[in-house]
PDB file of C-alpha atoms and ligand atoms in Angstrom:
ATOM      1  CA  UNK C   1     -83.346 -23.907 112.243  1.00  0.00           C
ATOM      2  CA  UNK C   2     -80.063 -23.263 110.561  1.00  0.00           C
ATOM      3  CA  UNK C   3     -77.855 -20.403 112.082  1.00  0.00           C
ATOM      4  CA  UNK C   4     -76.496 -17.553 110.364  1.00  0.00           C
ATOM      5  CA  UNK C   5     -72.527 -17.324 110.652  1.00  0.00           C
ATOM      6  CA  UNK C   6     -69.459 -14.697 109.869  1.00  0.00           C
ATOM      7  CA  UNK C   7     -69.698 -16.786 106.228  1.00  0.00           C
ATOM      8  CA  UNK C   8     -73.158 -15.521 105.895  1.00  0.00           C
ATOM      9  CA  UNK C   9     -71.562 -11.756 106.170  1.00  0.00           C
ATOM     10  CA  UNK C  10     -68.809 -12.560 103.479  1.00  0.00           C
ATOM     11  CA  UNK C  11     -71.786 -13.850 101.020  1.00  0.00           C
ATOM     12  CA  UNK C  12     -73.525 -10.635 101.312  1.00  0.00           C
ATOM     13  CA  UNK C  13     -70.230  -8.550 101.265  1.00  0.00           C
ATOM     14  CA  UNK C  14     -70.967  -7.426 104.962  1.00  0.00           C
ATOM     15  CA  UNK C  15     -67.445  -7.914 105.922  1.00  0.00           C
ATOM     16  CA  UNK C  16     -64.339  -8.338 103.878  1.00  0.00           C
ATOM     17  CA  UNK C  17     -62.815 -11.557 102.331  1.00  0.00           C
ATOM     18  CA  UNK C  18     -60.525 -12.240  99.395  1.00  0.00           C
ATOM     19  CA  UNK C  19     -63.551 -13.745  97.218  1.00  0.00           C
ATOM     20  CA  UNK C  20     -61.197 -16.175  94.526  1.00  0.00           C
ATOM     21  CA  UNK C  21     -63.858 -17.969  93.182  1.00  0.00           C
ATOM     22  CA  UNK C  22     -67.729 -17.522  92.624  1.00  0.00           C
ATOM     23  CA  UNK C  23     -70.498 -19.207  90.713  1.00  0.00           C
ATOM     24  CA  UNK C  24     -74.388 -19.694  91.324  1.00  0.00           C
ATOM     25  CA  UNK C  25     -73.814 -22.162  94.101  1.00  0.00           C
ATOM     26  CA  UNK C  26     -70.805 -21.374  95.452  1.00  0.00           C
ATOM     27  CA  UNK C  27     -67.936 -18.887  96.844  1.00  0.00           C
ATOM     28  CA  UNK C  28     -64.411 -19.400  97.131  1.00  0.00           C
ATOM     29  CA  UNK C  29     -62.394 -17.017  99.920  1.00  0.00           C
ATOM     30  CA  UNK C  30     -59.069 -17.111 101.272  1.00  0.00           C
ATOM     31  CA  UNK C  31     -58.745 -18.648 104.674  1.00  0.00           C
ATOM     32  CA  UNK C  32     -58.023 -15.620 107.475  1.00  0.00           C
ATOM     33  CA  UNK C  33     -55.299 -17.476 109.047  1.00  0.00           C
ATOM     34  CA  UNK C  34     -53.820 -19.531 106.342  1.00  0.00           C
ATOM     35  CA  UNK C  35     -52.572 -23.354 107.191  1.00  0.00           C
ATOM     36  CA  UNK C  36     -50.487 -23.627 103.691  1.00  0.00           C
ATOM     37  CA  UNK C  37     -49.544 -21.313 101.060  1.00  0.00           C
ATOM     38  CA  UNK C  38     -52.287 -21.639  99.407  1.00  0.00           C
ATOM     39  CA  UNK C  39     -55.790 -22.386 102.102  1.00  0.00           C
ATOM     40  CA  UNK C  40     -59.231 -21.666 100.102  1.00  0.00           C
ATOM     41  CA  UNK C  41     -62.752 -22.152 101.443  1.00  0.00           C
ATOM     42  CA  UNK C  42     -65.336 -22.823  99.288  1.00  0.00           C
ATOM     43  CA  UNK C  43     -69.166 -22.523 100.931  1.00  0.00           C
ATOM     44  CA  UNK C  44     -72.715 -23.320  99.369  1.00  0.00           C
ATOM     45  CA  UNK C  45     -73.753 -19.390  98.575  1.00  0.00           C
ATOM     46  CA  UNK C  46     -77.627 -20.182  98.973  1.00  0.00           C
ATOM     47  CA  UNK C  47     -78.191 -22.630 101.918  1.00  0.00           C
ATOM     48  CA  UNK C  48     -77.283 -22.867 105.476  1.00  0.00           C
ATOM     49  CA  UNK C  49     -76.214 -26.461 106.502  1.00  0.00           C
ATOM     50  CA  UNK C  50     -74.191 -26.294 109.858  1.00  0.00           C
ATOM     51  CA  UNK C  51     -72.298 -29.490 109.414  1.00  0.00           C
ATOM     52  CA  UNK C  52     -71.721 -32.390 107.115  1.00  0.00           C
ATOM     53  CA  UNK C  53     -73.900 -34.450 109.435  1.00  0.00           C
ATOM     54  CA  UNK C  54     -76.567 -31.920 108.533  1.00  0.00           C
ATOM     55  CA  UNK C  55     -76.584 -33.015 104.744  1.00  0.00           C
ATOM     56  CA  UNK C  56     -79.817 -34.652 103.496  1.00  0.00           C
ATOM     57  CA  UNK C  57     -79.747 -36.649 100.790  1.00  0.00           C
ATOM     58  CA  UNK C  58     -81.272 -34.336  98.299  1.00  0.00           C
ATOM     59  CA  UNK C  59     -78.715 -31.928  99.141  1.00  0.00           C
ATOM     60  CA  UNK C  60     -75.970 -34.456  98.085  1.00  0.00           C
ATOM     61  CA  UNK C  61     -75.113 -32.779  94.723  1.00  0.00           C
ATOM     62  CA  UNK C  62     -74.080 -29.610  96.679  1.00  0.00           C
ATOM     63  CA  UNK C  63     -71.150 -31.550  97.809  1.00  0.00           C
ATOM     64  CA  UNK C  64     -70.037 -32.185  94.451  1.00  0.00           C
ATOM     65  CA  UNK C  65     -70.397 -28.388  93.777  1.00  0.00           C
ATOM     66  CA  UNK C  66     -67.932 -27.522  96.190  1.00  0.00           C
ATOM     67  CA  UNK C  67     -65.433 -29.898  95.234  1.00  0.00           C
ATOM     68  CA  UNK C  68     -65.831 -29.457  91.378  1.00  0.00           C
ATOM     69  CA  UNK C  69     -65.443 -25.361  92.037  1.00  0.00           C
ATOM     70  CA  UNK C  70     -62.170 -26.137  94.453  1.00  0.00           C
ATOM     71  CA  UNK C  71     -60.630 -28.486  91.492  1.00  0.00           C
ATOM     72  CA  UNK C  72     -61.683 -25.751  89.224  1.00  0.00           C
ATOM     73  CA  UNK C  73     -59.631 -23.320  91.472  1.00  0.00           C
ATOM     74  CA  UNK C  74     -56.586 -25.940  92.013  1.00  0.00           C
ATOM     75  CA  UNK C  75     -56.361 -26.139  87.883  1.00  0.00           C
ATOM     76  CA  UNK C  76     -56.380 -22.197  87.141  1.00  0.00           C
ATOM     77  CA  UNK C  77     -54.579 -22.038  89.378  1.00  0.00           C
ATOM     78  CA  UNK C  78     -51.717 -24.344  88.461  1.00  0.00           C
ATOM     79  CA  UNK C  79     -51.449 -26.047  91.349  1.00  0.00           C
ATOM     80  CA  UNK C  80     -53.658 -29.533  90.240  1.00  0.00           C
ATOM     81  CA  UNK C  81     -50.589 -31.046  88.800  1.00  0.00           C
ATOM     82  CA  UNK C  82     -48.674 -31.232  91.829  1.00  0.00           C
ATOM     83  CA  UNK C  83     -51.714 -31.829  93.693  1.00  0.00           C
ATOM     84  CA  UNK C  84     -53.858 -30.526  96.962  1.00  0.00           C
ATOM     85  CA  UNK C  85     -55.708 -31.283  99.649  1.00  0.00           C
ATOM     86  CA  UNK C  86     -59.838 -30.930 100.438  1.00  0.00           C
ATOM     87  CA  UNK C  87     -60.975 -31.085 103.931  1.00  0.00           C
ATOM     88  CA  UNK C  88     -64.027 -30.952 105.905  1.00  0.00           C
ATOM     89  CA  UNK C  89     -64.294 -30.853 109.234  1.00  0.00           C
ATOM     90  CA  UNK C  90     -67.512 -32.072 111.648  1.00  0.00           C
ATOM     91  CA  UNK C  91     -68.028 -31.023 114.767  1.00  0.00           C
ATOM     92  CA  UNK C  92     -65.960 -30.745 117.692  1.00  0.00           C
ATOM     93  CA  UNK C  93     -63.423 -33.431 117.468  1.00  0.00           C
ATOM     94  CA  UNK C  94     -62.607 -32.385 113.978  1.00  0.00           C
ATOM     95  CA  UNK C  95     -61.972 -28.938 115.678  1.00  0.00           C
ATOM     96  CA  UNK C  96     -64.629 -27.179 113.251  1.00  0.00           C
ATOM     97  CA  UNK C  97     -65.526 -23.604 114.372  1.00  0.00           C
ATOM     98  CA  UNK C  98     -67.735 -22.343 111.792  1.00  0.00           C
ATOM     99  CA  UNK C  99     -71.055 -23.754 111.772  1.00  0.00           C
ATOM    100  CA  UNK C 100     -71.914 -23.860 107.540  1.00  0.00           C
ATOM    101  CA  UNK C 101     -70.427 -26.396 105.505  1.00  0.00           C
ATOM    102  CA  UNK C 102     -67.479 -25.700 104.174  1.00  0.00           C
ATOM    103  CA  UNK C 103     -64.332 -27.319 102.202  1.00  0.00           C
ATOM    104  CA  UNK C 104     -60.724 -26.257 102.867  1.00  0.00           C
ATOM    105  CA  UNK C 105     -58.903 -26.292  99.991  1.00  0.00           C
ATOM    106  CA  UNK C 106     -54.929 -26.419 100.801  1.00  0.00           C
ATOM    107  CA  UNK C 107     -52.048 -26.510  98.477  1.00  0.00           C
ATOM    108  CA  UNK C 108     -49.016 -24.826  97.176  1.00  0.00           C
ATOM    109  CA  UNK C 109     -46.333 -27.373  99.033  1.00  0.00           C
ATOM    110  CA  UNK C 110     -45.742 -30.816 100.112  1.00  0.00           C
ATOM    111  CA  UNK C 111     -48.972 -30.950 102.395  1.00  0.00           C
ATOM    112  CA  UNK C 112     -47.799 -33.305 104.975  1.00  0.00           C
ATOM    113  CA  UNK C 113     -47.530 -30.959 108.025  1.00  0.00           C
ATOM    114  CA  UNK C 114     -50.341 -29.488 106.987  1.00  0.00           C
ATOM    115  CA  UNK C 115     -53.418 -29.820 108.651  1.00  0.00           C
ATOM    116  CA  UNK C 116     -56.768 -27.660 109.348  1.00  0.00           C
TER     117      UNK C 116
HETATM  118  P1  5GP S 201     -63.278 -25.068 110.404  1.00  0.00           P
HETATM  119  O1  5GP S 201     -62.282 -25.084 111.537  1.00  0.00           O
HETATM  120  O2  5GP S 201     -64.674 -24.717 110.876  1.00  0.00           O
HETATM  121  O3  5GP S 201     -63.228 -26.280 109.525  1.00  0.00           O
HETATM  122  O4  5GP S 201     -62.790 -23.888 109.445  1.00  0.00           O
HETATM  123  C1  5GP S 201     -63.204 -22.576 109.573  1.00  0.00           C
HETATM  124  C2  5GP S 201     -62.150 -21.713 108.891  1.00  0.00           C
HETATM  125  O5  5GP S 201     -62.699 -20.421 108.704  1.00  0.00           O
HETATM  126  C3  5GP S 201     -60.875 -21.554 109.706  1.00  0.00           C
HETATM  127  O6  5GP S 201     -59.777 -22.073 108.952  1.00  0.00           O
HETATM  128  C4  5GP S 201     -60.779 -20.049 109.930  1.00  0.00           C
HETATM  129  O7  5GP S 201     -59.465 -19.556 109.846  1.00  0.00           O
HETATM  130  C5  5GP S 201     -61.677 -19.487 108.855  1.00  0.00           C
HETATM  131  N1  5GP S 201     -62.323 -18.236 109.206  1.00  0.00           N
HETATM  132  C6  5GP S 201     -62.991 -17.943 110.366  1.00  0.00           C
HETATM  133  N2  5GP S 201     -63.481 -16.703 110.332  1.00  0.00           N
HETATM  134  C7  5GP S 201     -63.130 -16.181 109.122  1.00  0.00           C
HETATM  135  C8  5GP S 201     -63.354 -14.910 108.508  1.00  0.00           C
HETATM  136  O8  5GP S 201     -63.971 -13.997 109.051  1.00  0.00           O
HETATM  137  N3  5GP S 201     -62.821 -14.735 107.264  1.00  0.00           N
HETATM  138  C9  5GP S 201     -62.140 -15.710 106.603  1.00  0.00           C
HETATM  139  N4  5GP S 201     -61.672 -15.435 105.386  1.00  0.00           N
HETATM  140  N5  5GP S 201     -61.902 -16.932 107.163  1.00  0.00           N
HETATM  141  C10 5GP S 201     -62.385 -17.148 108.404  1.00  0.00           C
END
């Protein structure tokens, strides 16, 4: 069974986050320790899937979500023109640390120091 994380806590306002972006399927929130000038996280609001290895295929469409809401973000933004970076990290070797899917959004400068 899928386990509850901090995100779960930002989704129901819990604890606090700076919430950027919200439809029916997903949030947007500004990364807590910020690896470029602009870092956004965008999470599936009404499932639990720990890792991308966790996706079935009937949950495929959620992925799209996410990245539709982060270009959304990136293009109000103003920052789709010079461009950004999406990101998802798996599992250990990827370094990830919170255990429901999530897509790292990173932009606002020339991105190649810039990892997550
Ligand atoms: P991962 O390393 O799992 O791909 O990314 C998890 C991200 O969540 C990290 O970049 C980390 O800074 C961020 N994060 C962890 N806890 C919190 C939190 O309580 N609030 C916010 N806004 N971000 C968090």
């Amino acid at each position: 069974m899928s386990q509850e994380t901090i995100f779960s806590k930002i989704i129901r306002r819990e604890i606090p986050a700076t919430i950027v972006y919200e439809d029916d399927e997903v949030l947007g929130f500004k990364d807590i320790a910020p690896k470029a000038p602009v870092h956004v996280l965008f999470i599936p609001k009404n499932q639990i899937i720990p890792t991308l290895d966790d996706l079935r295929a009937e949950q495929a469409p959620l992925i799209g979500r996410l990245a539709l809401a982060a270009a959304a973000y990136a293009r109000e933004q103003g920052l789709a023109e010079d461009g950004y970076r999406i990101v998802m990290n798996c599992r250990e070797h990827a370094g990830q640390t919170v255990f429901h899917i999530h897509m790292h959004l990173l932009a606002g400068a020339a991105l190649g120091d810039f990892g997550v």
